[in-house]
Structures are given as structure tokens and as C-alpha cells.
mmCIF file of C-alpha atoms in Angstrom:
data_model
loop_
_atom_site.group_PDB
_atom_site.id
_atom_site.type_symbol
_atom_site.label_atom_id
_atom_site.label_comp_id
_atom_site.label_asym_id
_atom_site.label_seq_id
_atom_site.Cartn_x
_atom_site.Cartn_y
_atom_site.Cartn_z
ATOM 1 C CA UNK A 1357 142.674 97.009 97.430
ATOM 2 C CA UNK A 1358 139.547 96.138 99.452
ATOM 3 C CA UNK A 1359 138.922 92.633 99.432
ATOM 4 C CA UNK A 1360 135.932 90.559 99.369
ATOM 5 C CA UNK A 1361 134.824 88.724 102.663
ATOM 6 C CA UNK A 1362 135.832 84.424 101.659
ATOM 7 C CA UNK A 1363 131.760 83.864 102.327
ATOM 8 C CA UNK A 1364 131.291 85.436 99.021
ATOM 9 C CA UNK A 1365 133.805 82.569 97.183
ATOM 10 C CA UNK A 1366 130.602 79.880 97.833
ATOM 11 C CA UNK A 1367 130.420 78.752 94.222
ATOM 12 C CA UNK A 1368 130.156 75.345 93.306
ATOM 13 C CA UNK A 1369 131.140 74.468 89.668
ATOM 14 C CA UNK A 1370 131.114 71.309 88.144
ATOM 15 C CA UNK A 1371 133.272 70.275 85.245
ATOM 16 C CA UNK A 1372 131.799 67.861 82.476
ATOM 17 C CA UNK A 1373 133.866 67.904 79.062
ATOM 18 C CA UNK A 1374 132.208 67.951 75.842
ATOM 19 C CA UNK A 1375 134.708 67.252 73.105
ATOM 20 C CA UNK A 1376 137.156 70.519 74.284
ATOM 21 C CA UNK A 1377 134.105 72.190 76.281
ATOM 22 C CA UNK A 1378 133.465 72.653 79.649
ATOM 23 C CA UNK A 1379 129.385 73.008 80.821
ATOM 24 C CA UNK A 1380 128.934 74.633 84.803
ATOM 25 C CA UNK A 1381 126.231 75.060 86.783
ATOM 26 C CA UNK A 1382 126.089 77.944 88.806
ATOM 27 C CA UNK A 1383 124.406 76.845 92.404
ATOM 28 C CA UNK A 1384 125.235 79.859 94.442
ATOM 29 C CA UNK A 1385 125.792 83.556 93.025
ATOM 30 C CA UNK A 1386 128.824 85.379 95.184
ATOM 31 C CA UNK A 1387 128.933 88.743 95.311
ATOM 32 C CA UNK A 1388 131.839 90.149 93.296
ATOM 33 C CA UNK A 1389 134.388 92.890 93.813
ATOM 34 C CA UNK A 1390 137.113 94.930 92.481
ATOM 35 C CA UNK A 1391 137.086 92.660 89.269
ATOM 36 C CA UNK A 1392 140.006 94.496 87.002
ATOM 37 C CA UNK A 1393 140.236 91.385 84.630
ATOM 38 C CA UNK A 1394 139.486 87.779 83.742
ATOM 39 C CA UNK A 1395 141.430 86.747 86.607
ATOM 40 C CA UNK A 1396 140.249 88.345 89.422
ATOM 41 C CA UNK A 1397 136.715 87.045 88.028
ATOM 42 C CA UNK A 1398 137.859 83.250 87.772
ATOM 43 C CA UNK A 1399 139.614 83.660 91.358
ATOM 44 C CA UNK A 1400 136.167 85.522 92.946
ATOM 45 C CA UNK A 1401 133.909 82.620 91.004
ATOM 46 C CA UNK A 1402 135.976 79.568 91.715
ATOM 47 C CA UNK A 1403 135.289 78.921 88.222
ATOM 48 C CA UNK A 1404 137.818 76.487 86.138
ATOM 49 C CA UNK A 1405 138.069 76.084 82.541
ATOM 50 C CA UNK A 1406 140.477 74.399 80.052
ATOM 51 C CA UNK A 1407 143.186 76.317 78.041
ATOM 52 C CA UNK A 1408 140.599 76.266 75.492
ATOM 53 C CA UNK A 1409 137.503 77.035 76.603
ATOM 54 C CA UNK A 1410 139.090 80.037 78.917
ATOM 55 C CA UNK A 1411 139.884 81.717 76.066
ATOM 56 C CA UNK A 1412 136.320 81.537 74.545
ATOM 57 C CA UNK A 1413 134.940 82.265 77.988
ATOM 58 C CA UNK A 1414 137.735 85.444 78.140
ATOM 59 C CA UNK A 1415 136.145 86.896 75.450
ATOM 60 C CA UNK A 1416 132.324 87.036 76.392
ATOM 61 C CA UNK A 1417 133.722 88.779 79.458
ATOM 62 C CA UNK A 1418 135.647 91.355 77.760
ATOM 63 C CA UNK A 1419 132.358 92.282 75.498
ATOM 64 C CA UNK A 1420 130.503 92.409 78.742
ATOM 65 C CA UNK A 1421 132.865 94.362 80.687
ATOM 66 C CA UNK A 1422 133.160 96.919 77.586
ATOM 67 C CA UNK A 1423 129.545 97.585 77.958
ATOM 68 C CA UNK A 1424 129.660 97.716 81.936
ATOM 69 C CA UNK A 1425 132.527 100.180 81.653
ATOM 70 C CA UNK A 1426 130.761 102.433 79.303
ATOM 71 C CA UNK A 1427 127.426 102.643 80.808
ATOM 72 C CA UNK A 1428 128.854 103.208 84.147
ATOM 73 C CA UNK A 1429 130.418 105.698 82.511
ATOM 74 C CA UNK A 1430 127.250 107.789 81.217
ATOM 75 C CA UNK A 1431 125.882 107.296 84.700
ATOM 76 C CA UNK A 1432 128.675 109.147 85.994
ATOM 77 C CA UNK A 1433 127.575 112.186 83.696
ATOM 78 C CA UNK A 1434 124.070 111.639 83.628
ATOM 79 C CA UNK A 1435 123.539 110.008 80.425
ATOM 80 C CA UNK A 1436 121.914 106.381 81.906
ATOM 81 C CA UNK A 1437 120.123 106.232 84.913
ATOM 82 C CA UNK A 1438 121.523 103.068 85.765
ATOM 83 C CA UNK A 1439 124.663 101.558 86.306
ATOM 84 C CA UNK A 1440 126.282 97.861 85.537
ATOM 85 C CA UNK A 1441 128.122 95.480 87.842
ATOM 86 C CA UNK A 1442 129.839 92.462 87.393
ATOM 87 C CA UNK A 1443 128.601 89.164 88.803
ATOM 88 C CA UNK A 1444 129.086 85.314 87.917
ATOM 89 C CA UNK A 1445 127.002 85.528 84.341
ATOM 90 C CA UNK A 1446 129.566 88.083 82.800
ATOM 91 C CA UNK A 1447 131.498 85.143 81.245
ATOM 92 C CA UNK A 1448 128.484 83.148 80.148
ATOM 93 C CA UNK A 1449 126.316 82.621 76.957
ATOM 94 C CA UNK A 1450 122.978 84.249 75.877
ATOM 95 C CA UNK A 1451 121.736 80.742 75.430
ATOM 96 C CA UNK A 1452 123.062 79.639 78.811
ATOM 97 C CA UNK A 1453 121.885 82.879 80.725
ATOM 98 C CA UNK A 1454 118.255 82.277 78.892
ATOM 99 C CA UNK A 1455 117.618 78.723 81.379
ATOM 100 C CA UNK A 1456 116.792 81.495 84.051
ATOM 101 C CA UNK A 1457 113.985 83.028 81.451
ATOM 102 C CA UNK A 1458 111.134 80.413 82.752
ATOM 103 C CA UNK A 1459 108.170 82.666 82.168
ATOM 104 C CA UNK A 1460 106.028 80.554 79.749
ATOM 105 C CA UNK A 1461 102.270 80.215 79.190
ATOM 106 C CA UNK A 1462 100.870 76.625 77.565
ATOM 107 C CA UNK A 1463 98.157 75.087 76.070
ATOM 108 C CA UNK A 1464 97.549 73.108 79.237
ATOM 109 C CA UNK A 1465 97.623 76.242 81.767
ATOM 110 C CA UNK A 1466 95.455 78.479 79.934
ATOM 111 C CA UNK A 1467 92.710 75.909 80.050
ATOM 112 C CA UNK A 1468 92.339 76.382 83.458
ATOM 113 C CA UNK A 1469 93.149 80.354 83.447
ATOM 114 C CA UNK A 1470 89.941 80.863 80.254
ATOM 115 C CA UNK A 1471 87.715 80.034 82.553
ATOM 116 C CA UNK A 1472 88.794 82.282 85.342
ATOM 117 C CA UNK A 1473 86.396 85.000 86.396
ATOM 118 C CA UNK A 1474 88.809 88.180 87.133
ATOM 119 C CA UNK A 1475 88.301 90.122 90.305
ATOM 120 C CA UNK A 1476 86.887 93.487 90.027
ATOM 121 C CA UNK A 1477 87.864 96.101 92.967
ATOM 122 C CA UNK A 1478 84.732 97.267 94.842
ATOM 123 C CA UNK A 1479 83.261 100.643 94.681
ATOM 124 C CA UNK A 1480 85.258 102.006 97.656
ATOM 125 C CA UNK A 1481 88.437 101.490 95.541
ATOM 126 C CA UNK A 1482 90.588 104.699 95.872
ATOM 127 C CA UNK A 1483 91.733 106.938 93.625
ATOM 128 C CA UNK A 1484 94.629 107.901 92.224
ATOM 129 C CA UNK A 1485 94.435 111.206 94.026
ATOM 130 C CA UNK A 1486 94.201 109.025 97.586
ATOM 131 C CA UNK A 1487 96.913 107.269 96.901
ATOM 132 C CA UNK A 1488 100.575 107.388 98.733
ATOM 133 C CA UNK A 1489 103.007 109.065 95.952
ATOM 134 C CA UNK A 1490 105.636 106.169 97.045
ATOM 135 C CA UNK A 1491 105.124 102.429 98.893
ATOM 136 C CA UNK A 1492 107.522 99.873 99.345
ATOM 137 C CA UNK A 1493 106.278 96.351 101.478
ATOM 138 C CA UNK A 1494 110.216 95.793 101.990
ATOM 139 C CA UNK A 1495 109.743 98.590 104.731
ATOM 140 C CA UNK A 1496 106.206 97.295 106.032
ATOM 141 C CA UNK A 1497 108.174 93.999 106.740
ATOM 142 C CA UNK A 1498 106.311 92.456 104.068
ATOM 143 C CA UNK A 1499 109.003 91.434 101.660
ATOM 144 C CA UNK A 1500 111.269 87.708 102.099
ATOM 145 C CA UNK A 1501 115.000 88.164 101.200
ATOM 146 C CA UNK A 1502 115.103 87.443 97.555
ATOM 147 C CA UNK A 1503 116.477 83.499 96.218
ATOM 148 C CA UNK A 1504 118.643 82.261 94.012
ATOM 149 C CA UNK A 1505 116.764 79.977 91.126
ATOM 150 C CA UNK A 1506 119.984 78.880 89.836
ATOM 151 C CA UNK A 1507 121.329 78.715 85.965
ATOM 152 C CA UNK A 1508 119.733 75.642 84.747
ATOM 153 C CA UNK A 1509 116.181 76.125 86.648
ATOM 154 C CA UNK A 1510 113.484 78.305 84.850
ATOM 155 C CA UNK A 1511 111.687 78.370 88.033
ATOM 156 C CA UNK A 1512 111.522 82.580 88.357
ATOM 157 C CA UNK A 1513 107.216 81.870 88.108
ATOM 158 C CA UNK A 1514 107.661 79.685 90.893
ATOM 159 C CA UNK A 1515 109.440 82.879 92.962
ATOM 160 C CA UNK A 1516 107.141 85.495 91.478
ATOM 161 C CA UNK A 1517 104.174 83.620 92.772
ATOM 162 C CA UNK A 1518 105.226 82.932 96.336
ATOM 163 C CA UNK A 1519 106.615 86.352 96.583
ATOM 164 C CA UNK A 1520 103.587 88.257 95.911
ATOM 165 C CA UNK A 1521 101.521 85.854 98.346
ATOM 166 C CA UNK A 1522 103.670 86.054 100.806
ATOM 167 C CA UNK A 1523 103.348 89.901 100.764
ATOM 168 C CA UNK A 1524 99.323 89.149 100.864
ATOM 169 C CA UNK A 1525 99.584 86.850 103.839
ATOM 170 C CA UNK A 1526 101.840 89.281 105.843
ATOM 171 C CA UNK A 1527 99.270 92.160 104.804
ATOM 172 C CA UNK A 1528 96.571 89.984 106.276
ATOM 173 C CA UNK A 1529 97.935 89.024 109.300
ATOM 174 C CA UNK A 1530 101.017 90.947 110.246
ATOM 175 C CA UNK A 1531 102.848 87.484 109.881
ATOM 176 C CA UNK A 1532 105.594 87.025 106.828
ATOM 177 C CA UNK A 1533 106.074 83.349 106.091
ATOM 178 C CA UNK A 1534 108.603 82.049 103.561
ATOM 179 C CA UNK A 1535 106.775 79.578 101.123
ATOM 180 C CA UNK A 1536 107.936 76.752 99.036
ATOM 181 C CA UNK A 1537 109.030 77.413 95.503
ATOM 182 C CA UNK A 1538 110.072 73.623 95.462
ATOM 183 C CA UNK A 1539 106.703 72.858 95.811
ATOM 184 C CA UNK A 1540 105.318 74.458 93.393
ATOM 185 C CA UNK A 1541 108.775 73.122 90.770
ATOM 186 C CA UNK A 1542 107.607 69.610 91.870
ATOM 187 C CA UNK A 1543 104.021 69.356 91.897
ATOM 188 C CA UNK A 1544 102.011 72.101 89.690
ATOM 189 C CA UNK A 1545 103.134 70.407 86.759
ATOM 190 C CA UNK A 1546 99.210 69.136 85.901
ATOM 191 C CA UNK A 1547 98.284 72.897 85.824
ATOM 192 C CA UNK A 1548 100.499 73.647 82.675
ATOM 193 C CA UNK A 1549 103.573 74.584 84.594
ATOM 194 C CA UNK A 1550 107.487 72.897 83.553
ATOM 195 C CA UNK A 1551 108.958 73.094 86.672
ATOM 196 C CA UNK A 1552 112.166 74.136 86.080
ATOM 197 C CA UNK A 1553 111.729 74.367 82.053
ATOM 198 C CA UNK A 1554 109.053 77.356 82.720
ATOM 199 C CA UNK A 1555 105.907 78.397 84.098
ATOM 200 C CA UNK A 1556 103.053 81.230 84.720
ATOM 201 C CA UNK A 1557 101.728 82.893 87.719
ATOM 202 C CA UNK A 1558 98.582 82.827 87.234
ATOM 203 C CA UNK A 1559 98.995 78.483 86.823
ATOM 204 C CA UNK A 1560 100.888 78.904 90.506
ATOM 205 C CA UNK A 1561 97.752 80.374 91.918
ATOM 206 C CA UNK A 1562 95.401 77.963 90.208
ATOM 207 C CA UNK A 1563 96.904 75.189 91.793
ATOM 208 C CA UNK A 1564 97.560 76.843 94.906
ATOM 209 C CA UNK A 1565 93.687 77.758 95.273
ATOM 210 C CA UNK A 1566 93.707 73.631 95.011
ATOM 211 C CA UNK A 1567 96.493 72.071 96.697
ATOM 212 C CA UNK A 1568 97.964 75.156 98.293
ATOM 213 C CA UNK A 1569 101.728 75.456 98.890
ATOM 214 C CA UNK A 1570 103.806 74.760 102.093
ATOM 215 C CA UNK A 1571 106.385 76.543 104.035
ATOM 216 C CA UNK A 1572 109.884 76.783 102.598
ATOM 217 C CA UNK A 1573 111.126 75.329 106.150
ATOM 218 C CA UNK A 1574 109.212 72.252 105.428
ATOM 219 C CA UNK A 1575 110.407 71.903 101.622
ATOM 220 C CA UNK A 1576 113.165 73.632 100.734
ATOM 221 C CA UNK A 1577 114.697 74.945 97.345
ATOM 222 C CA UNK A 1578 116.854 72.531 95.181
ATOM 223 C CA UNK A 1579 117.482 74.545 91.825
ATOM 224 C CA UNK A 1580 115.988 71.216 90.167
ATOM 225 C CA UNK A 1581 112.585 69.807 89.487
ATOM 226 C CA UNK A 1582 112.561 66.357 91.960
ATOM 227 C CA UNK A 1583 109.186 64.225 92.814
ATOM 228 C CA UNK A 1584 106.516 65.894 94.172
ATOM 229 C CA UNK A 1585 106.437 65.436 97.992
ATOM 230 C CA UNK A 1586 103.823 67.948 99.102
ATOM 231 C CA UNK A 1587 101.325 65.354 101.075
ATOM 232 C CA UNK A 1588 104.958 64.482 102.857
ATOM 233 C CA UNK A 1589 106.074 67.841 103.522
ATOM 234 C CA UNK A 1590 102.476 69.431 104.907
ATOM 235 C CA UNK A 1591 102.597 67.870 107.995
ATOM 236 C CA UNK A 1592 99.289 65.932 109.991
ATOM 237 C CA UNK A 1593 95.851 67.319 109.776
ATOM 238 C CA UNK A 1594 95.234 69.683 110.131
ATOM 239 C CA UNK A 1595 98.297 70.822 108.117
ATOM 240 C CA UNK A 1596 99.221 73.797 109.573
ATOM 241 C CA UNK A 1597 102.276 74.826 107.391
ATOM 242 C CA UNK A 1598 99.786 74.562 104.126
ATOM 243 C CA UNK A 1599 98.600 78.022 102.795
ATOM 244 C CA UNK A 1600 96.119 78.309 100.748
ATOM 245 C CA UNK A 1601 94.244 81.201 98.578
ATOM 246 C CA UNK A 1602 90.371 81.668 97.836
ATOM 247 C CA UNK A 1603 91.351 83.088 94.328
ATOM 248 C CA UNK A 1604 93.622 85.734 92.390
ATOM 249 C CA UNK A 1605 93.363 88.368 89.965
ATOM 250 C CA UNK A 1606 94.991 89.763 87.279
ATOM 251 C CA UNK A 1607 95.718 93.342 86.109
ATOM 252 C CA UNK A 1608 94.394 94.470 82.726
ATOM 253 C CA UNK A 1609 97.348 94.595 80.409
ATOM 254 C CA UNK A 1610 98.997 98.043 80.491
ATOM 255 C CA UNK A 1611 97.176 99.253 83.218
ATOM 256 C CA UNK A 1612 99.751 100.912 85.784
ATOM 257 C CA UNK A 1613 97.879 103.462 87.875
ATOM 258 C CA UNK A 1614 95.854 99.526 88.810
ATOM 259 C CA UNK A 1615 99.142 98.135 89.793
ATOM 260 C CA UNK A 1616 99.791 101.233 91.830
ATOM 261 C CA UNK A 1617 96.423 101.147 93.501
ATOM 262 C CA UNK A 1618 97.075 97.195 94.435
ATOM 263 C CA UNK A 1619 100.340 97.755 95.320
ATOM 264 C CA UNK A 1620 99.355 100.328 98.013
ATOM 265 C CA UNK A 1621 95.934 98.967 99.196
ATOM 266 C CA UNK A 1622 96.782 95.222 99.253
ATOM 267 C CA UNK A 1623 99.924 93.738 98.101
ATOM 268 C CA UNK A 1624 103.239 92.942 96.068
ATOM 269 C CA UNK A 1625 102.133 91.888 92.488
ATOM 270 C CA UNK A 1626 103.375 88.683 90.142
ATOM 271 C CA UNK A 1627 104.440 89.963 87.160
ATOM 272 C CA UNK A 1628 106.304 89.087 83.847
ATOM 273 C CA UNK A 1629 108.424 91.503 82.198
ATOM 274 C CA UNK A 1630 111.824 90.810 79.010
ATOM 275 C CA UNK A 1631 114.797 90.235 81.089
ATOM 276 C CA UNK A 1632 116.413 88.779 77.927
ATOM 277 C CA UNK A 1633 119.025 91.733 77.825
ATOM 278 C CA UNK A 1634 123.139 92.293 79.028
ATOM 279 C CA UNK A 1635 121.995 95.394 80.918
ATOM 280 C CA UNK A 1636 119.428 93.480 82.840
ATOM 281 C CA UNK A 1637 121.367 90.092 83.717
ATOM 282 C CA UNK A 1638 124.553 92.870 84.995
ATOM 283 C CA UNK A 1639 122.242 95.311 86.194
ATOM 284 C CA UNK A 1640 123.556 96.875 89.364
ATOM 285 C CA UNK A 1641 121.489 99.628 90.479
ATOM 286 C CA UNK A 1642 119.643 103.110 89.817
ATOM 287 C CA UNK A 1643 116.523 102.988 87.714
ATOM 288 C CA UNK A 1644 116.674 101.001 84.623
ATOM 289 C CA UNK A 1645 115.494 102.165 81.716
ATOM 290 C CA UNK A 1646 117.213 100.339 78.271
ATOM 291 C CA UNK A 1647 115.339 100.258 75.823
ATOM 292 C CA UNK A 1648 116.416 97.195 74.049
ATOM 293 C CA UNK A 1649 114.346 95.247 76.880
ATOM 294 C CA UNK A 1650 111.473 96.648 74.833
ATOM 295 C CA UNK A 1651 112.224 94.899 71.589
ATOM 296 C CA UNK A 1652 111.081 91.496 72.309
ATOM 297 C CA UNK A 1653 108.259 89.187 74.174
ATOM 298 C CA UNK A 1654 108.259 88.761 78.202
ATOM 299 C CA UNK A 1655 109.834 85.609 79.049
ATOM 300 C CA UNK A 1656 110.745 86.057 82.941
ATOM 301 C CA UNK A 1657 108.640 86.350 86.493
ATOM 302 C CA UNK A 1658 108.929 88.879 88.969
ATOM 303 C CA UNK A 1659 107.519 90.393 92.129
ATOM 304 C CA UNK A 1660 106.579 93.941 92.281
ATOM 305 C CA UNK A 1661 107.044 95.009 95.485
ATOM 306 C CA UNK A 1662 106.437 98.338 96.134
ATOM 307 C CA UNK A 1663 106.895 101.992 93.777
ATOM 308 C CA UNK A 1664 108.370 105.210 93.781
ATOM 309 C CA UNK A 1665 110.246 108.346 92.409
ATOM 310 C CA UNK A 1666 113.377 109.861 92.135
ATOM 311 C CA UNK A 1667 114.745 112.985 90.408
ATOM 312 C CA UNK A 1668 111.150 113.203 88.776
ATOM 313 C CA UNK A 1669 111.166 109.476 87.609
ATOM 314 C CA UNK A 1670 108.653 107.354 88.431
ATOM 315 C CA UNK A 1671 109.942 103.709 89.587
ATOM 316 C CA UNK A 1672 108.482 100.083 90.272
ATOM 317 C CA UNK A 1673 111.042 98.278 92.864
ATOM 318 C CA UNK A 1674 111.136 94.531 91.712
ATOM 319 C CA UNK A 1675 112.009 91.543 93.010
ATOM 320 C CA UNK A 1676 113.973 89.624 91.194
ATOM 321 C CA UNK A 1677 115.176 85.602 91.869
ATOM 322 C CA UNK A 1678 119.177 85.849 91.113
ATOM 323 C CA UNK A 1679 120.273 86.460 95.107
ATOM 324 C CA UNK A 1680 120.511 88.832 96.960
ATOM 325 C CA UNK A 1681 123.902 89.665 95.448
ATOM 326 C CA UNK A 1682 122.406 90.986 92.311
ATOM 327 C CA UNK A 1683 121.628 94.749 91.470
ATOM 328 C CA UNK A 1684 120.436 95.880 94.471
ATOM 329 C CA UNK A 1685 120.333 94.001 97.272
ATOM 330 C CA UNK A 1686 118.509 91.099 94.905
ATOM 331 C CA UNK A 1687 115.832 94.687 93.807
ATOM 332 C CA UNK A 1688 115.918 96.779 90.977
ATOM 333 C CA UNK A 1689 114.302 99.848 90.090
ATOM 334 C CA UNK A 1690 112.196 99.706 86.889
ATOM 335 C CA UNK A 1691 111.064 102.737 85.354
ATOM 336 C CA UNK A 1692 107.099 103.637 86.041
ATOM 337 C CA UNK A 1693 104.590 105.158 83.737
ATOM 338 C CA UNK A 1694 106.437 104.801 80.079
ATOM 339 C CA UNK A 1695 104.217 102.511 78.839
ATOM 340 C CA UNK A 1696 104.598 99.660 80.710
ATOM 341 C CA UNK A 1697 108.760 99.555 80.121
ATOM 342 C CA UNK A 1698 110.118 95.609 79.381
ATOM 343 C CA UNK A 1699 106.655 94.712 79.291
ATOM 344 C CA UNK A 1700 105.766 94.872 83.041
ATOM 345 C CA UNK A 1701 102.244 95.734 82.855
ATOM 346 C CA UNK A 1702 101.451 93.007 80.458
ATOM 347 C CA UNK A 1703 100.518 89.937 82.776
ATOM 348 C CA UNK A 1704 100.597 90.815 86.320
ATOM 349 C CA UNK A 1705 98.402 88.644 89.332
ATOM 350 C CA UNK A 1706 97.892 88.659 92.821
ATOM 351 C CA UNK A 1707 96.122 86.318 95.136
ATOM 352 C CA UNK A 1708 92.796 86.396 96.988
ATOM 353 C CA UNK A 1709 93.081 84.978 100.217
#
């Protein structure tokens, strides 16, 4: 039985009793393997329950592992083009699994984004013809290793947003910086953002164009909204480690072949896209294409990163904010050009520097 290095055991769990019921917090997301049952799971998690609640907890995982087990097996022959794994949410609720959902819009954000003049692409734009059949900024350099946001923190917006501009900046100069979710959990909060309750990209960039956002060296990530402490973190004028952008953008809804062409010309994009599925939350690789993310309204961030094809299926590689110990290497493969699958195309944004 291969076993799984101890560095993957990092979970921290608390333990806080509610009548017979046990709440955790998931701070760190180990990579799992060779799970044959609810034991090996709770061993590989460090997770702890009562008598009770393990038995309530037992049977999420079963459901989830019944699904896992049968679309693995139509991968195998051909039938799904993606496969399941299980990680550290295969024992845990819809409702609980939904705090990492943070993509919201509000009445206070999209006073600031009506106003916003969208940026047209010159004349010299290319076309479709002109443009690379695959990219993918992971191999220019341009791409951080993706984060953890932590159960209990909708702050994906916060990772969508600094993952697209830090593609921009490293486009620009050839330099790839690591910027500071925290800062934008802590302080955009006047621009119609929620910290960790939920946010949009396009309210990141806003205040970004106004504040701008500092390195992730100089304020790291706490899975929690805390005081703001930008002014404290930027360092003395002139405030080197503060980035900041002359604007951003957004896609028209729907439009792909425009993500493409921004993609390949000048940089990842922020995106939303329905991540409110089992498939997606256990995704482990290939290209996902499950319909039921279809069904309802986009409620999570991401970072498009790059595109592609495989076996004559068009792909968007995405960056997602669960570690780098979820479906592929912290990426997934979304399918490309089927009308804009789990809502994708709907609300995507990049920044103007």
C-alpha cells in the first residue's frame, strides 16, 4: 500500500459541541491517498468526531464516494471526461462546502462598477485566425501556485482578482509577484465587497485602481476577515511593495473567442463560474464537463489562466483557490466553446495597468 508522505496530515480541526454536534474548520487541505473507507479518511484528515456525529458524517462520505466510484468508472470507458478524487470536503455538508462560494455582486459595488467605461481592444486586435490554437501563462512563468481560502472564508474574488493581475504584471514586466488577498478581505469592504462573506472582481479592481494592493510577503493570508492594515503593511514612501492598476475591463457576457484573444495577447482573466456541484468540489482531473453545474446562478471566482484542446475538446485551464492539492495540481480543465459551460463567460475582468 503506498503511503502518503506525514506533510500531507497538516490539518488543523477544532472541536466546538453544539448540543451532540461537532462544527470544524478546515485551515489546511492535505492531499489524500489510497482512501478505501471512512477510516483511512478520518486518519489522512486528522479529523475527530463524536460517536454521533461520525455516523452522520459516515454517511455523506459514503454518498460521495458512490458517486466518485462511478464516475471514475465511466472515465475508465470513456463515458465522462473527467474523473473524481477524494479530498477533506467528502464528509462535509452542501451548506458547509457553500462558505467557499463568495462570488457575490451588491447594491454597494455596482454603484461604482455602472459608471465604469469598458475597455474596447484597438484596431490592431487579432483575429481569431492569428491566434495560438493553445496558451497556458503557467508555462510563460506567469501563474502563482494556487491558495487555500479555507472553509469558512468566501474570499475566492479576493484570489480571482490577484491572480489575474498578477499574470498582467508578470506579462508587463517579466516579474511575477505574489499579491495580498488579505488585503483586499480587510480593506475593500467600502467598494461593496464582504470580505470573507463574498465579493466581485470587478469591486477588487475598483479599489485597487484606488488604494492598490500590496505584496502577499508584506500581508499575508489568514482565512478570516481582520482590520484593515494596508497603510501598515505598504511600507515608506514611496511604497514600493504597493501595485496599482490604471483600470480593467470586462468581457461581454458569453463572449469566448474575446476571452481567448485576452488570454493570448495579454493575460489570465477573473472570472465567475457555478461551482455549487459534488463533481466540482471532488473534481480530480481531465476536462470537466457536468452538466448539473449548468442548472443554477454563478456564485464562485476564478482565474483563467490559459486554454487548450485535447482529443478534439476545447478546454479553459482554471485556477481555482482550494490548494494546490485539489484536482490538478490546484487547475482544472473546463470545457471551451459549449456555451459558456458553468457559466464562465458570464462576468469575466482583467486589469489595465
Amino acid at each position: 500500500m503506498r503511503m502518503c508522505p506525514s506533510m500531507w496530515l497538516q490539518l488543523a480541526t477544532g472541536l466546538a459541541l453544539l448540543g451532540a454536534v461537532s462544527l470544524q474548520t478546515l485551515q489546511s487541505f492535505p492531499k489524500l491517498c489510497d482512501i478505501r473507507n471512512f477510516d483511512d479518511f478520518l486518519r489522512q484528515t486528522g479529523k475527530v468526531y463524536s460517536d454521533e456525529e461520525r455516523v452522520y458524517r459516515e454517511s455523506i462520505f459514503a454518498a460521495k464516494m458512490s458517486l466518485i466510484t462511478l464516475t471514475n468508472k465511466n472515465a475508465d470507458t470513456g463515458i465522462a471526461s473527467f474523473s473524481l478524487s477524494v479530498n477533506p470536503l467528502a464528509d462535509m455538508t452542501r451548506k458547509e462546502i457553500g462558505t467557499l462560494l463568495g462570488s457575490k455582486v451588491s447594491e454597494s459595488g455596482e454603484k461604482y462598477t455602472d459608471g465604469h467605461i469598458n475597455f474596447v481592444t484597438g484596431p490592431r486586435s487579432p483575429t481569431a485566425a492569428n491566434l495560438p490554437e493553445k496558451f497556458d501563462w503557467r508555462e510563460k512563468g506567469g501563474v502563482t501556485p494556487p491558495g487555500f481560502q479555507g472553509v469558512g472564508c468566501g474570499a475566492c474574488w479576493s484570489f480571482a482578482t490577484t491572480g489575474a493581475l498578477e499574470g498582467h504584471i508578470f506579462r508587463r514586466t517579466g516579474v511575477l509577484p505574489s499579491l495580498s488577498q488579505q488585503n483586499l478581505v480587510d480593506c475593500a469592504d467600502d467598494y461593496g465587497n464582504m470580505g470573507c462573506d463574498g465579493g466581485f472582481q470587478e469591486y477588487g479592481f475598483e479599489y485597487i485602481r484606488d488604494h492598490g494592493v500590496t505584496l502577499a510577503s508584506k500581508y499575508p493570508y489568514t482565512q478570516s476577515e481582520m482590520q484593515c492594515r494596508q497603510n501598515e503593511t505598504a511600507g515608506r514612501p514611496p511604497r514600493e511593495s504597493i501595485v496599482k492598476i490604471r483600470d480593467y475591463a470586462t468581457i461581454t457576457p458569453g463572449d469566448e473567442e474575446k476571452m481567448k484573444e485576452v488570454i493570448a495577447t495579454l493575460g489570465p482573466l477573473a472570472c465567475s463560474m457555478n461551482a455549487d456541484t459534488i463533481s466540482f468540489e471532488q473534481y480530480g482531473g481531465g476536462i470537466y464537463e457536468d452538466d448539473a453545474c449548468n442548472q443554477d446562478e454563478v456564485n464562485h471566482s476564478v482565474t483563467v489562466v490559459g486554454y487548450g484542446s485535447e482529443n478534439g475538446r476545447d478546454y479553459w485551464i482554471i485556477k481555482n483557490s482550494y490548494s494546490q492539492n485539489w484536482g490538478e495540481g490546484g487547475f482544472m480543465r473546463l470545457i471551451r466553446n459549449a456555451g459558456g459551460f458553468c457559466g464562465i463567460a458570464s462576468e469575466c475582468s482583467y486589469p489595465i495597468l
